[in-house]
Short mmCIF file of C-alpha atoms and ligand atoms in Angstrom, two decimals:
data_model
loop_
_atom_site.label_atom_id
_atom_site.label_comp_id
_atom_site.label_asym_id
_atom_site.label_seq_id
_atom_site.Cartn_x
_atom_site.Cartn_y
_atom_site.Cartn_z
CA MET A 102 15.87 -1.07 20.96
CA LYS A 103 14.52 0.07 17.31
CA ARG A 104 14.42 3.33 16.37
CA LEU A 105 12.01 4.17 13.78
CA ALA A 106 11.48 6.69 11.25
CA ILE A 107 7.78 6.89 10.33
CA LEU A 108 6.87 8.68 7.02
CA GLY A 109 3.37 9.17 6.80
CA SER A 110 3.03 9.56 10.60
CA THR A 111 -0.36 11.57 10.57
CA GLY A 112 -2.00 8.98 8.23
CA SER A 113 -3.87 6.04 9.44
CA ILE A 114 -1.02 3.48 9.03
CA GLY A 115 1.36 6.29 10.95
CA ARG A 116 -1.00 6.69 13.65
CA SER A 117 -1.37 2.93 14.03
CA ALA A 118 2.66 2.58 14.19
CA LEU A 119 2.65 5.20 16.69
CA SER A 120 0.26 3.16 18.92
CA ILE A 121 2.41 0.23 18.69
CA VAL A 122 5.20 2.27 19.95
CA GLY A 123 3.05 3.27 23.00
CA GLN A 124 2.43 -0.29 23.71
CA PHE A 125 5.71 -1.55 23.20
CA PRO A 126 8.09 1.18 24.73
CA ASP A 127 10.78 -1.39 25.66
CA ARG A 128 11.25 -2.28 22.13
CA TYR A 129 10.54 0.52 19.91
CA GLN A 130 11.36 4.50 19.93
CA VAL A 131 10.74 7.16 17.56
CA ALA A 132 13.42 8.74 15.55
CA THR A 133 11.70 10.86 13.21
CA LEU A 134 8.36 11.64 11.65
CA ALA A 135 7.35 12.91 8.40
CA ALA A 136 4.12 14.38 8.28
CA GLY A 137 2.19 15.99 5.58
CA ARG A 138 -0.08 19.03 5.97
CA ASN A 139 -1.60 18.28 9.07
CA LEU A 140 0.01 20.84 11.42
CA ASP A 141 -2.06 20.05 14.71
CA GLU A 142 -1.50 16.39 14.51
CA ALA A 143 2.24 16.99 13.55
CA TYR A 144 2.83 19.19 16.86
CA ALA A 145 0.90 16.92 19.12
CA GLN A 146 3.08 14.01 17.87
CA ALA A 147 6.40 16.02 18.07
CA ALA A 148 5.50 16.88 21.73
CA ARG A 149 4.68 13.48 22.54
CA TRP A 150 7.27 11.63 21.10
CA ARG A 151 9.97 13.89 21.32
CA PRO A 152 11.45 12.75 17.72
CA LYS A 153 15.21 14.16 16.73
CA MET A 154 13.73 15.21 13.24
CA VAL A 155 10.16 16.20 11.99
CA SER A 156 9.27 17.10 8.17
CA LEU A 157 6.25 19.11 7.03
CA ALA A 158 5.36 19.48 3.56
CA THR A 159 6.02 23.29 2.94
CA GLU A 160 8.71 25.83 4.38
CA GLU A 161 5.90 27.70 5.78
CA LEU A 162 4.03 24.87 7.88
CA ALA A 163 7.44 23.70 8.89
CA GLY A 164 8.28 27.29 10.41
CA ALA A 165 4.61 27.04 12.26
CA LEU A 166 5.76 24.03 13.81
CA ALA A 167 9.16 25.27 14.93
CA ALA A 168 7.65 28.10 16.39
CA ARG A 169 4.75 26.18 18.29
CA LEU A 170 7.63 23.93 19.71
CA ARG A 171 9.49 26.83 20.77
CA THR A 172 6.27 28.52 22.35
CA ALA A 173 5.71 25.10 24.36
CA GLY A 174 9.33 24.67 25.51
CA VAL A 175 10.03 21.72 23.19
CA SER A 176 13.77 21.51 22.26
CA GLY A 177 15.82 19.18 20.68
CA VAL A 178 13.42 18.45 17.58
CA GLU A 179 14.75 19.69 14.54
CA VAL A 180 11.87 20.72 11.69
CA VAL A 181 12.57 20.17 7.89
CA HIS A 182 10.33 20.22 4.93
CA GLY A 183 9.71 18.96 1.59
CA THR A 184 10.88 15.97 -0.34
CA GLU A 185 14.34 16.58 0.99
CA GLY A 186 12.91 16.75 4.59
CA THR A 187 11.24 13.45 4.00
CA VAL A 188 14.59 11.97 2.70
CA ALA A 189 16.56 13.38 5.83
CA CYS A 190 14.04 11.79 7.85
CA ALA A 191 14.25 8.47 6.07
CA THR A 192 17.90 8.44 6.06
CA HIS A 193 18.76 9.74 9.43
CA PRO A 194 21.48 8.22 11.38
CA GLU A 195 19.73 7.56 14.54
CA ALA A 196 16.69 5.39 12.57
CA ASP A 197 17.21 2.01 12.38
CA PHE A 198 14.06 0.94 10.59
CA VAL A 199 11.77 3.18 8.33
CA VAL A 200 8.07 3.07 8.36
CA SER A 201 7.18 3.78 4.66
CA ALA A 202 3.35 4.85 4.80
CA ILE A 203 3.07 8.08 2.66
CA VAL A 204 0.29 7.57 0.20
CA GLY A 205 0.98 7.87 -3.81
CA VAL A 206 4.56 8.41 -5.69
CA ALA A 207 5.37 10.99 -2.88
CA GLY A 208 6.68 8.48 -0.54
CA LEU A 209 8.99 7.11 -3.66
CA GLU A 210 12.43 9.03 -3.13
CA ALA A 211 12.38 8.65 0.46
CA THR A 212 11.58 5.00 0.40
CA HIS A 213 14.41 4.36 -2.29
CA ALA A 214 16.80 6.74 -0.20
CA ALA A 215 16.12 4.42 3.04
CA ILE A 216 17.16 1.54 1.15
CA LEU A 217 20.20 2.77 -0.22
CA ALA A 218 21.16 3.98 3.36
CA GLY A 219 20.53 0.36 4.37
CA LYS A 220 17.83 0.97 6.67
CA PRO A 221 15.16 -2.08 6.71
CA VAL A 222 12.08 -0.75 5.55
CA GLY A 223 8.09 -1.62 6.54
CA LEU A 224 6.09 -0.90 3.33
CA ALA A 225 2.85 0.28 3.41
CA ASN A 226 2.96 2.42 0.17
CA LYS A 227 1.59 0.09 -2.77
CA GLU A 228 2.25 2.80 -5.37
CA CYS A 229 5.96 2.62 -4.78
CA MET A 230 6.30 -0.97 -5.66
CA VAL A 231 4.04 -0.70 -8.56
CA ALA A 232 5.77 2.41 -9.83
CA ALA A 233 9.39 1.32 -9.17
CA GLY A 234 9.28 -2.16 -7.71
CA GLU A 235 12.18 -3.47 -10.14
CA ILE A 236 14.39 -0.50 -8.75
CA LEU A 237 13.49 -0.99 -5.10
CA THR A 238 13.75 -4.60 -4.94
CA ARG A 239 16.97 -4.69 -6.83
CA ALA A 240 18.33 -2.08 -4.56
CA ALA A 241 17.35 -3.72 -1.54
CA LEU A 242 18.88 -7.30 -2.84
CA GLU A 243 21.86 -5.65 -3.36
CA ARG A 244 22.67 -4.29 0.10
CA ASN A 245 20.55 -7.07 1.68
CA VAL A 246 18.04 -4.91 3.17
CA PRO A 247 14.81 -6.51 4.12
CA ILE A 248 11.43 -4.74 2.56
CA LEU A 249 8.42 -6.07 4.90
CA PRO A 250 5.30 -5.63 3.53
CA ILE A 251 2.56 -3.81 5.68
CA ASP A 252 -0.40 -4.17 3.34
CA SER A 253 -2.52 -6.95 5.12
CA GLU A 254 -2.52 -9.22 2.09
CA HIS A 255 1.11 -9.23 1.44
CA ASN A 256 2.19 -9.37 4.90
CA ALA A 257 -0.14 -12.47 5.12
CA VAL A 258 1.91 -14.11 2.07
CA HIS A 259 5.11 -13.07 3.64
CA GLN A 260 4.03 -15.04 6.81
CA CYS A 261 2.96 -18.04 4.64
CA LEU A 262 6.05 -17.98 2.47
CA ARG A 263 8.16 -18.44 5.64
CA VAL A 264 7.54 -22.04 5.64
CA GLY A 265 8.55 -23.27 2.16
CA ALA A 266 11.32 -22.33 -0.24
CA HIS A 267 10.87 -19.87 -3.30
CA GLY A 268 11.11 -22.66 -5.58
CA GLU A 269 8.46 -24.45 -3.55
CA VAL A 270 5.69 -22.01 -4.17
CA LYS A 271 3.28 -22.48 -6.95
CA THR A 272 0.42 -19.88 -6.51
CA ILE A 273 0.06 -16.70 -4.42
CA TRP A 274 -3.57 -16.50 -3.65
CA LEU A 275 -4.64 -12.74 -2.77
CA THR A 276 -8.05 -12.17 -1.28
CA ALA A 277 -10.29 -9.61 -2.13
CA SER A 278 -13.37 -8.26 -0.45
CA GLY A 279 -14.98 -7.75 -3.75
CA GLY A 280 -16.36 -4.06 -3.06
CA PRO A 281 -19.91 -2.83 -3.09
CA PHE A 282 -20.48 -4.00 -6.75
CA ARG A 283 -19.47 -7.62 -6.03
CA GLN A 284 -23.16 -8.64 -7.07
CA LEU A 285 -24.33 -5.90 -9.49
CA ALA A 286 -25.30 -7.09 -12.69
CA LEU A 287 -23.23 -6.03 -15.49
CA GLU A 288 -25.64 -3.91 -16.99
CA GLN A 289 -25.82 -1.79 -14.14
CA PHE A 290 -22.35 -0.80 -13.97
CA ALA A 291 -22.99 2.01 -16.73
CA THR A 292 -24.79 3.92 -14.27
CA ILE A 293 -23.23 3.53 -11.11
CA THR A 294 -22.59 7.33 -9.36
CA PRO A 295 -19.86 8.59 -7.05
CA GLU A 296 -22.26 8.47 -4.05
CA GLN A 297 -22.79 4.65 -4.47
CA ALA A 298 -18.91 3.94 -5.24
CA LEU A 299 -18.18 5.81 -2.47
CA LYS A 300 -19.91 3.49 -0.10
CA HIS A 301 -17.70 0.37 0.93
CA PRO A 302 -19.41 -2.39 2.69
CA THR A 303 -16.68 -2.83 5.16
CA TRP A 304 -14.21 0.03 5.34
CA VAL A 305 -13.89 3.51 5.68
CA MET A 306 -10.99 4.45 3.79
CA GLY A 307 -9.74 7.55 1.64
CA ARG A 308 -11.67 8.42 -1.62
CA ARG A 309 -9.31 7.06 -4.15
CA ILE A 310 -8.82 3.72 -2.55
CA THR A 311 -12.32 3.41 -1.81
CA ILE A 312 -13.04 3.83 -5.62
CA ASP A 313 -10.37 1.55 -6.56
CA SER A 314 -11.48 -0.98 -4.11
CA ALA A 315 -15.19 -0.90 -6.17
CA THR A 316 -13.22 -1.25 -9.78
CA MET A 317 -11.03 -3.78 -8.05
CA LEU A 318 -8.05 -1.89 -9.57
CA ASN A 319 -6.85 -1.72 -5.79
CA LYS A 320 -6.51 -5.47 -6.28
CA GLY A 321 -4.66 -5.11 -9.61
CA LEU A 322 -1.88 -3.21 -7.93
CA GLU A 323 -1.64 -5.55 -5.24
CA VAL A 324 -0.89 -8.13 -7.78
CA ILE A 325 1.76 -6.16 -9.13
CA GLU A 326 3.03 -5.42 -5.90
CA ALA A 327 3.22 -9.39 -5.14
CA CYS A 328 5.21 -9.77 -8.18
CA ARG A 329 7.78 -7.52 -7.16
CA LEU A 330 8.09 -8.32 -3.37
CA PHE A 331 8.15 -11.90 -3.72
CA ASP A 332 9.94 -12.25 -7.00
CA VAL A 333 6.98 -14.08 -8.93
CA THR A 334 5.55 -13.89 -12.47
CA PRO A 335 1.89 -12.56 -12.98
CA ALA A 336 0.77 -16.19 -13.50
CA GLN A 337 1.79 -17.20 -10.20
CA VAL A 338 -0.55 -14.39 -8.47
CA ARG A 339 -4.30 -15.28 -8.28
CA VAL A 340 -7.25 -13.22 -6.94
CA THR A 341 -10.00 -14.96 -4.79
CA VAL A 342 -13.02 -12.79 -4.07
CA HIS A 343 -13.47 -13.69 -0.33
CA PRO A 344 -16.30 -11.37 1.50
CA GLN A 345 -15.79 -11.93 4.88
CA SER A 346 -12.14 -10.86 4.70
CA THR A 347 -11.03 -12.91 7.47
CA VAL A 348 -8.57 -14.90 5.57
CA HIS A 349 -5.80 -12.24 4.48
CA SER A 350 -4.23 -14.03 1.87
CA LEU A 351 -2.77 -17.75 0.82
CA VAL A 352 0.08 -19.39 -0.54
CA GLU A 353 -0.08 -22.74 -2.29
CA PHE A 354 3.00 -24.64 -2.44
CA ILE A 355 3.84 -27.23 -5.58
CA ASP A 356 2.91 -30.41 -3.26
CA GLY A 357 -0.84 -29.15 -3.11
CA SER A 358 -0.49 -27.79 0.44
CA ILE A 359 -2.29 -24.34 0.93
CA LEU A 360 -1.26 -22.18 3.91
CA ALA A 361 -3.57 -19.20 4.95
CA GLN A 362 -3.07 -16.35 7.47
CA ILE A 363 -5.99 -15.58 9.69
CA SER A 364 -6.33 -12.74 12.24
CA VAL A 365 -8.24 -9.94 13.20
CA THR A 366 -8.64 -7.18 10.82
CA ASP A 367 -6.18 -4.66 12.71
CA MET A 368 -3.52 -3.03 10.72
CA ARG A 369 -1.71 -3.06 14.09
CA LEU A 370 -0.96 -6.61 13.66
CA PRO A 371 0.98 -6.67 10.25
CA ILE A 372 2.78 -3.19 11.45
CA LEU A 373 3.83 -5.46 14.46
CA TYR A 374 4.86 -8.10 12.48
CA ALA A 375 6.69 -6.03 10.10
CA LEU A 376 8.74 -4.01 13.14
CA ALA A 377 9.58 -7.28 15.10
CA TYR A 378 10.35 -9.49 12.34
CA PRO A 379 11.61 -12.05 12.44
CA GLU A 380 10.41 -12.10 16.25
CA ARG A 381 6.94 -12.40 17.20
CA PRO A 382 6.01 -10.23 20.27
CA ALA A 383 2.98 -11.45 22.35
CA SER A 384 -0.01 -9.17 21.64
CA THR A 385 -3.61 -9.00 22.59
CA MET A 386 -4.78 -8.88 19.34
CA THR A 387 -6.57 -12.26 19.40
CA PHE A 388 -9.14 -13.66 16.96
CA ASP A 389 -12.44 -15.51 17.50
CA LEU A 390 -12.61 -18.81 15.52
CA GLY A 391 -16.15 -18.81 15.52
CA ALA A 392 -16.15 -16.27 12.79
CA LEU A 393 -14.60 -18.71 10.46
CA ARG A 394 -18.00 -20.66 10.41
CA HIS A 395 -18.67 -18.81 7.08
CA LEU A 396 -15.82 -18.79 4.43
CA GLU A 397 -16.66 -18.00 0.73
CA PHE A 398 -14.18 -17.80 -1.96
CA GLU A 399 -15.23 -16.92 -5.61
CA GLN A 400 -13.62 -16.30 -8.91
CA PRO A 401 -13.38 -12.43 -9.89
CA ASP A 402 -15.49 -11.73 -12.80
CA PHE A 403 -12.95 -9.70 -15.32
CA GLU A 404 -15.86 -8.50 -17.40
CA ARG A 405 -17.37 -6.48 -14.71
CA PHE A 406 -13.92 -5.70 -13.11
CA PRO A 407 -11.89 -5.13 -16.59
CA CYS A 408 -9.42 -3.04 -14.17
CA LEU A 409 -8.18 -6.38 -12.77
CA ARG A 410 -7.23 -7.87 -16.06
CA LEU A 411 -5.61 -4.52 -17.15
CA ALA A 412 -3.52 -4.87 -14.03
CA PHE A 413 -2.37 -8.42 -14.72
CA GLU A 414 -1.65 -7.10 -18.53
CA ALA A 415 0.43 -4.29 -17.03
CA ALA A 416 2.07 -6.65 -14.58
CA GLU A 417 3.48 -8.72 -17.52
CA LYS A 418 4.78 -5.69 -19.23
CA GLY A 419 6.34 -4.08 -16.16
CA GLY A 420 8.06 -0.88 -16.09
CA ALA A 421 6.29 1.87 -17.98
CA HIS A 422 3.06 0.09 -18.11
CA CYS A 423 2.87 -0.22 -14.19
CA ILE A 424 3.54 3.27 -13.95
CA ALA A 425 0.87 4.35 -16.22
CA LEU A 426 -1.87 1.71 -14.52
CA ASN A 427 -1.20 3.66 -11.60
CA ALA A 428 -1.15 7.26 -12.79
CA ALA A 429 -3.92 6.96 -15.14
CA ASP A 430 -6.09 5.31 -12.46
CA GLU A 431 -5.55 8.25 -10.40
CA VAL A 432 -6.69 10.82 -12.97
CA ALA A 433 -9.39 8.76 -14.08
CA VAL A 434 -10.87 8.20 -10.49
CA GLU A 435 -10.89 12.01 -10.25
CA ALA A 436 -12.54 12.51 -13.26
CA PHE A 437 -15.22 10.21 -12.09
CA LEU A 438 -15.78 11.77 -8.94
CA ALA A 439 -15.85 15.14 -10.63
CA ARG A 440 -18.92 13.44 -12.56
CA ARG A 441 -16.68 13.89 -16.16
CA ILE A 442 -16.56 10.25 -16.86
CA PRO A 443 -18.91 7.31 -16.00
CA PHE A 444 -17.76 4.62 -13.93
CA MET A 445 -16.56 1.99 -16.63
CA GLY A 446 -14.76 5.46 -18.12
CA ILE A 447 -12.15 4.51 -15.48
CA PRO A 448 -11.26 1.16 -16.88
CA ARG A 449 -11.75 2.54 -20.61
CA THR A 450 -9.38 5.64 -19.84
CA ILE A 451 -6.77 3.29 -18.36
CA GLU A 452 -6.85 0.65 -21.39
CA ARG A 453 -6.12 3.62 -23.76
CA VAL A 454 -3.60 5.08 -21.74
CA LEU A 455 -1.84 1.84 -21.76
CA ALA A 456 -2.25 1.16 -25.16
CA ALA A 457 -0.54 4.59 -25.96
CA THR A 458 2.25 3.72 -23.66
CA PRO A 459 5.58 2.23 -25.26
CA GLU A 460 7.20 -0.59 -23.37
CA ALA A 461 10.02 0.68 -21.30
CA HIS A 462 11.88 0.19 -18.07
CA PRO A 463 13.02 3.36 -16.26
CA ALA A 464 16.25 2.80 -14.53
CA THR A 465 16.32 5.62 -11.97
CA ILE A 466 13.68 7.12 -9.66
CA ALA A 467 13.64 10.35 -11.70
CA GLU A 468 12.84 8.48 -14.83
CA VAL A 469 10.08 6.91 -12.89
CA LEU A 470 8.81 10.12 -11.79
CA ALA A 471 9.06 11.37 -15.21
CA ALA A 472 7.10 8.63 -16.66
CA ASP A 473 4.72 8.94 -13.85
CA ARG A 474 4.01 12.74 -15.29
CA GLU A 475 3.87 11.86 -18.78
CA ALA A 476 0.99 8.99 -17.88
CA ARG A 477 -0.74 11.59 -16.23
CA GLN A 478 -0.92 13.93 -18.87
CA SER A 479 -1.69 11.25 -21.34
CA ALA A 480 -4.59 10.39 -19.00
CA SER A 481 -6.01 13.67 -18.88
CA ALA A 482 -6.15 13.76 -22.82
CA LEU A 483 -7.72 10.29 -23.09
CA LEU A 484 -10.39 10.62 -20.54
CA ILE A 485 -13.42 8.85 -22.01
MG1 MG B 256 -5.01 -4.39 0.88
#
């Protein structure tokens, strides 16, 4: 029986993880839940799963949850709050495995604490790996703690890598849907509106990630994530635009063999893989091979999607440049949504921030968070 700490339990990955617990009650139990500000959902989850501990964003929300649990006669659930609360959930003595699914750098400290406490981590938070990948992977290596990717592309790569040795890997191919502007002419990028950019062809997601997929910055973050997770150079990672999104990613080996991972597009599958690794439990998530009749793979266009080029450059420099890439993008995306800068202002702003960022390699999480704050300030000043 694995007892889970689920960080980001009210988000979409968190809820999918809980649905896996519901489907495999003989394998998984909920030990702790870290939610954000969604009090109703946190209450429903606490009442249903009876964890040892629940964390909410603020003291006020935590007080409200504790009161509702008391009124309902639910006992034995400790309610905590803030970053310290999230860390307490991640390092709880009764948790055997941590699902890290808090969006943004907010989940960084808890993920690091989980690794230091020797807990295996299922990682759905890509900002953690982008901003602090060097620190997290070193800590995990030293303590022999597995980090299992839940992001669908990296999960696919993890599966493909199981058949070969590290030195036999030639190229990791990350697939990208290409977003809504895959076929738009370069001249038209200047006039893209927030409404157009928020309309993703296949996925309904949060606003930042939807814009990030339109600029392909999201894929750029995944390139950096792949370098850190799998200990490869940026030159060993390539992006291929695959609009059908049925091949979740591929690994090319030095002998010329390419392995691909194909499955239904359902986040519960990578979550189950991460939770059960190295086992493979039977599931009902079957894939119809008929869907493979049309598969396209094309080269991404770095001119129309400069964010991708900037991400490769940041991956090469590492440290402060990766932090700046992520932070500057978040600020620029907000400015674009508020109509303060045009669509192509997003890559232009990121490029200016990167150019102003001195090469550095923060050695602690506190230093990473300080560099993140600095890059955000710099981005606000350099918006264009
Ligand atoms: Mg992805």
